[in-house]
Short mmCIF file of C-alpha atoms and ligand atoms in Angstrom, two decimals:
data_model
loop_
_atom_site.label_atom_id
_atom_site.label_comp_id
_atom_site.label_asym_id
_atom_site.label_seq_id
_atom_site.Cartn_x
_atom_site.Cartn_y
_atom_site.Cartn_z
CA MET A 1 43.71 25.92 -13.59
CA LEU A 2 41.02 25.51 -16.18
CA ASP A 3 39.56 22.33 -14.79
CA SER A 4 36.11 23.04 -16.14
CA ASP A 5 34.87 20.42 -18.53
CA ASN A 6 31.92 22.62 -19.35
CA PRO A 7 31.67 23.18 -23.10
CA LEU A 8 30.46 26.76 -22.61
CA VAL A 9 33.57 27.75 -20.74
CA LYS A 10 35.81 25.91 -23.14
CA GLU A 11 34.17 27.69 -26.05
CA TYR A 12 34.55 31.02 -24.30
CA PHE A 13 38.28 30.56 -23.79
CA ARG A 14 38.74 28.97 -27.20
CA LYS A 15 37.48 32.19 -28.74
CA MET A 16 39.94 34.12 -26.61
CA VAL A 17 43.10 32.04 -26.96
CA GLY A 18 42.43 29.30 -29.50
CA ASP A 19 42.90 25.55 -29.19
CA GLU A 20 46.58 25.80 -28.41
CA GLY A 21 45.82 28.35 -25.70
CA LEU A 22 43.27 26.02 -24.15
CA GLU A 23 45.86 23.28 -23.93
CA ILE A 24 48.36 25.64 -22.39
CA MET A 25 45.80 26.80 -19.83
CA ALA A 26 44.91 23.24 -18.94
CA ASN A 27 48.55 22.60 -18.06
CA VAL A 28 48.94 25.52 -15.69
CA PRO A 29 48.78 24.55 -12.02
CA ASP A 30 47.39 26.76 -9.24
CA GLY A 31 49.72 29.37 -7.84
CA GLU A 32 52.51 31.34 -9.42
CA ILE A 33 54.47 30.08 -12.36
CA THR A 34 56.93 31.49 -14.89
CA ASP A 35 56.27 31.50 -18.61
CA GLU A 36 59.29 29.20 -19.12
CA GLU A 37 57.80 26.68 -16.72
CA ILE A 38 54.47 26.79 -18.51
CA ALA A 39 56.24 26.22 -21.83
CA LYS A 40 58.02 23.20 -20.39
CA LEU A 41 54.83 21.80 -18.79
CA SER A 42 52.75 22.14 -21.91
CA ASP A 43 55.58 21.29 -24.30
CA THR A 44 54.97 24.49 -26.25
CA LYS A 45 57.16 27.24 -27.64
CA LEU A 46 57.79 30.10 -25.23
CA THR A 47 56.55 32.65 -27.78
CA ALA A 48 53.22 30.82 -28.04
CA VAL A 49 52.91 30.69 -24.26
CA ARG A 50 53.63 34.41 -23.98
CA LYS A 51 51.07 35.22 -26.63
CA VAL A 52 48.42 33.28 -24.73
CA LEU A 53 49.42 34.84 -21.41
CA TYR A 54 49.19 38.39 -22.73
CA ARG A 55 45.84 37.64 -24.29
CA LEU A 56 44.65 36.37 -20.91
CA TYR A 57 46.20 39.40 -19.26
CA GLU A 58 44.26 41.75 -21.56
CA ASN A 59 41.10 39.95 -20.52
CA ARG A 60 42.02 40.11 -16.83
CA ILE A 61 42.23 36.36 -16.57
CA ALA A 62 45.95 36.27 -15.89
CA GLU A 63 48.14 38.60 -13.85
CA TYR A 64 51.87 38.82 -13.28
CA ARG A 65 54.40 40.32 -10.95
CA THR A 66 58.08 40.73 -11.60
CA GLU A 67 61.04 39.67 -9.51
CA ARG A 68 64.50 41.04 -10.07
CA ASP A 69 67.61 39.01 -9.37
CA ASP A 70 70.02 41.38 -7.60
CA ASN A 71 73.11 39.60 -8.87
CA SER A 72 72.30 39.02 -12.51
CA GLY A 73 69.77 41.80 -12.97
CA TRP A 74 67.44 39.30 -14.65
CA ILE A 75 63.77 39.98 -14.32
CA THR A 76 61.46 37.03 -13.84
CA TYR A 77 57.78 37.23 -14.65
CA LEU A 78 55.65 35.27 -12.25
CA TRP A 79 52.22 34.57 -13.63
CA CYS A 80 49.05 33.51 -11.90
CA PHE A 81 45.41 33.33 -12.81
CA ASN A 82 42.77 35.61 -11.40
CA GLN A 83 40.42 32.93 -10.15
CA ASP A 84 37.77 35.48 -9.12
CA ASN A 85 37.55 36.79 -12.66
CA VAL A 86 37.47 33.27 -14.09
CA THR A 87 34.57 32.50 -11.76
CA LYS A 88 32.83 35.70 -12.75
CA ILE A 89 33.24 34.91 -16.43
CA MET A 90 31.86 31.40 -15.96
CA GLU A 91 28.83 32.80 -14.15
CA GLU A 92 28.26 35.41 -16.84
CA GLU A 93 28.52 32.78 -19.55
CA ALA A 94 26.00 30.62 -17.69
CA GLU A 95 23.65 33.62 -17.38
CA VAL A 96 23.88 34.47 -21.08
CA GLU A 97 23.24 30.88 -22.08
CA LEU A 98 20.34 30.51 -19.64
CA ALA A 99 18.71 33.68 -20.97
CA GLU A 100 19.01 32.47 -24.57
CA LEU A 101 17.66 29.02 -23.79
CA SER A 102 14.79 30.45 -21.72
CA ASN A 103 13.79 32.70 -24.60
CA LYS A 104 13.83 29.76 -26.99
CA LEU A 105 11.83 27.65 -24.56
CA GLU A 106 9.24 30.36 -24.10
CA TYR A 107 8.94 30.73 -27.88
CA GLU A 108 8.52 26.98 -28.41
CA ARG A 109 6.00 26.65 -25.58
CA GLY A 110 3.99 29.61 -26.78
CA GLY A 111 3.63 28.63 -30.43
CA VAL A 112 2.12 25.93 -32.59
CA PHE A 113 4.42 25.09 -35.45
CA TYR A 114 4.01 23.88 -38.98
CA GLN A 115 6.60 22.64 -41.37
CA CYS A 116 6.99 22.21 -45.12
CA LYS A 117 10.09 20.74 -46.76
CA CYS A 118 12.07 23.98 -46.47
CA LEU A 119 10.62 26.01 -43.62
CA ARG A 120 9.27 25.85 -40.11
CA VAL A 121 6.63 28.47 -39.37
CA LEU A 122 4.10 29.44 -36.74
CA PHE A 123 0.52 28.27 -37.19
CA GLU A 124 -0.55 31.86 -37.96
CA ASP A 125 1.90 32.04 -40.86
CA ALA A 126 0.84 28.65 -42.20
CA VAL A 127 -2.80 29.82 -42.20
CA GLU A 128 -1.81 32.94 -44.10
CA LYS A 129 -0.20 30.79 -46.77
CA ASP A 130 -3.18 28.42 -46.91
CA PHE A 131 -0.90 25.67 -45.58
CA TRP A 132 0.94 25.60 -48.89
CA CYS A 133 4.56 26.56 -49.50
CA ASP A 134 5.28 27.94 -52.98
CA GLU A 135 9.01 27.58 -52.45
CA CYS A 136 9.11 23.79 -52.18
CA ASN A 137 5.58 23.01 -53.42
CA ALA A 138 4.55 21.13 -50.32
CA ASN A 139 1.94 21.33 -47.59
CA PHE A 140 2.69 22.84 -44.22
CA GLU A 141 2.17 19.98 -41.80
CA PHE A 142 1.87 20.10 -38.05
CA SER A 143 5.27 19.86 -36.43
CA ASP A 144 5.37 18.41 -32.93
CA ASN A 145 7.92 20.30 -30.84
CA SER A 146 7.53 18.42 -27.56
CA ASP A 147 10.91 16.71 -28.02
CA LEU A 148 12.56 20.04 -28.67
CA ILE A 149 10.93 21.48 -25.55
CA LYS A 150 12.16 18.53 -23.49
CA LYS A 151 15.65 19.04 -24.83
CA LEU A 152 15.62 22.76 -24.00
CA GLU A 153 14.37 22.01 -20.49
CA ALA A 154 17.13 19.46 -20.00
CA ASP A 155 19.78 21.89 -21.28
CA ILE A 156 18.54 24.58 -18.91
CA ALA A 157 18.58 22.19 -15.96
CA LYS A 158 22.13 21.14 -16.83
CA ILE A 159 23.42 24.71 -16.95
CA GLU A 160 21.62 25.68 -13.75
CA LYS A 161 23.21 22.72 -11.98
CA TRP A 162 26.61 23.70 -13.33
CA LYS A 163 26.13 27.33 -12.33
CA LYS A 164 25.49 26.28 -8.74
CA LYS A 165 28.74 24.35 -8.73
CA ILE A 166 30.90 27.22 -10.03
CA ARG A 167 31.53 28.72 -6.61
CA GLY A 168 31.89 25.26 -5.18
ZN1 ZN B 201 8.72 25.04 -48.29
#
């Protein structure tokens, strides 16, 4: 169900359910499935699967319904993923990341930077220090950030492209 190869989404779910949880999620097909089936599919202990499922349930990523066998009285938990919420989370993650990157980009575009051996500062700060850093006893030299700006622009473009694809 988690077919996203986007590192942002992976990181988001890794924080929620850990590496083992990610692997378990990757093994869950679309539609309803029991926890025993998930354990078998992902070759994981049932207790670990349940832990992940309840964590996902708390975060409204997974839902379940129960079915009762009239003869045996056994109750089966049928789990499925809330794809709408997964989509929503992916979009929110994309938004957060885009906002952060845009702020960084704006900051880099708007400033002229200088660098000593230990610090990177704005031109204004370098002037204030007479272009000399007392910490590392070195001059503040002009630091070209055009590569960094290019990288930020590329990262933003990548996430925007991905965001468009989320809803397919
Ligand atoms: Zn320094």
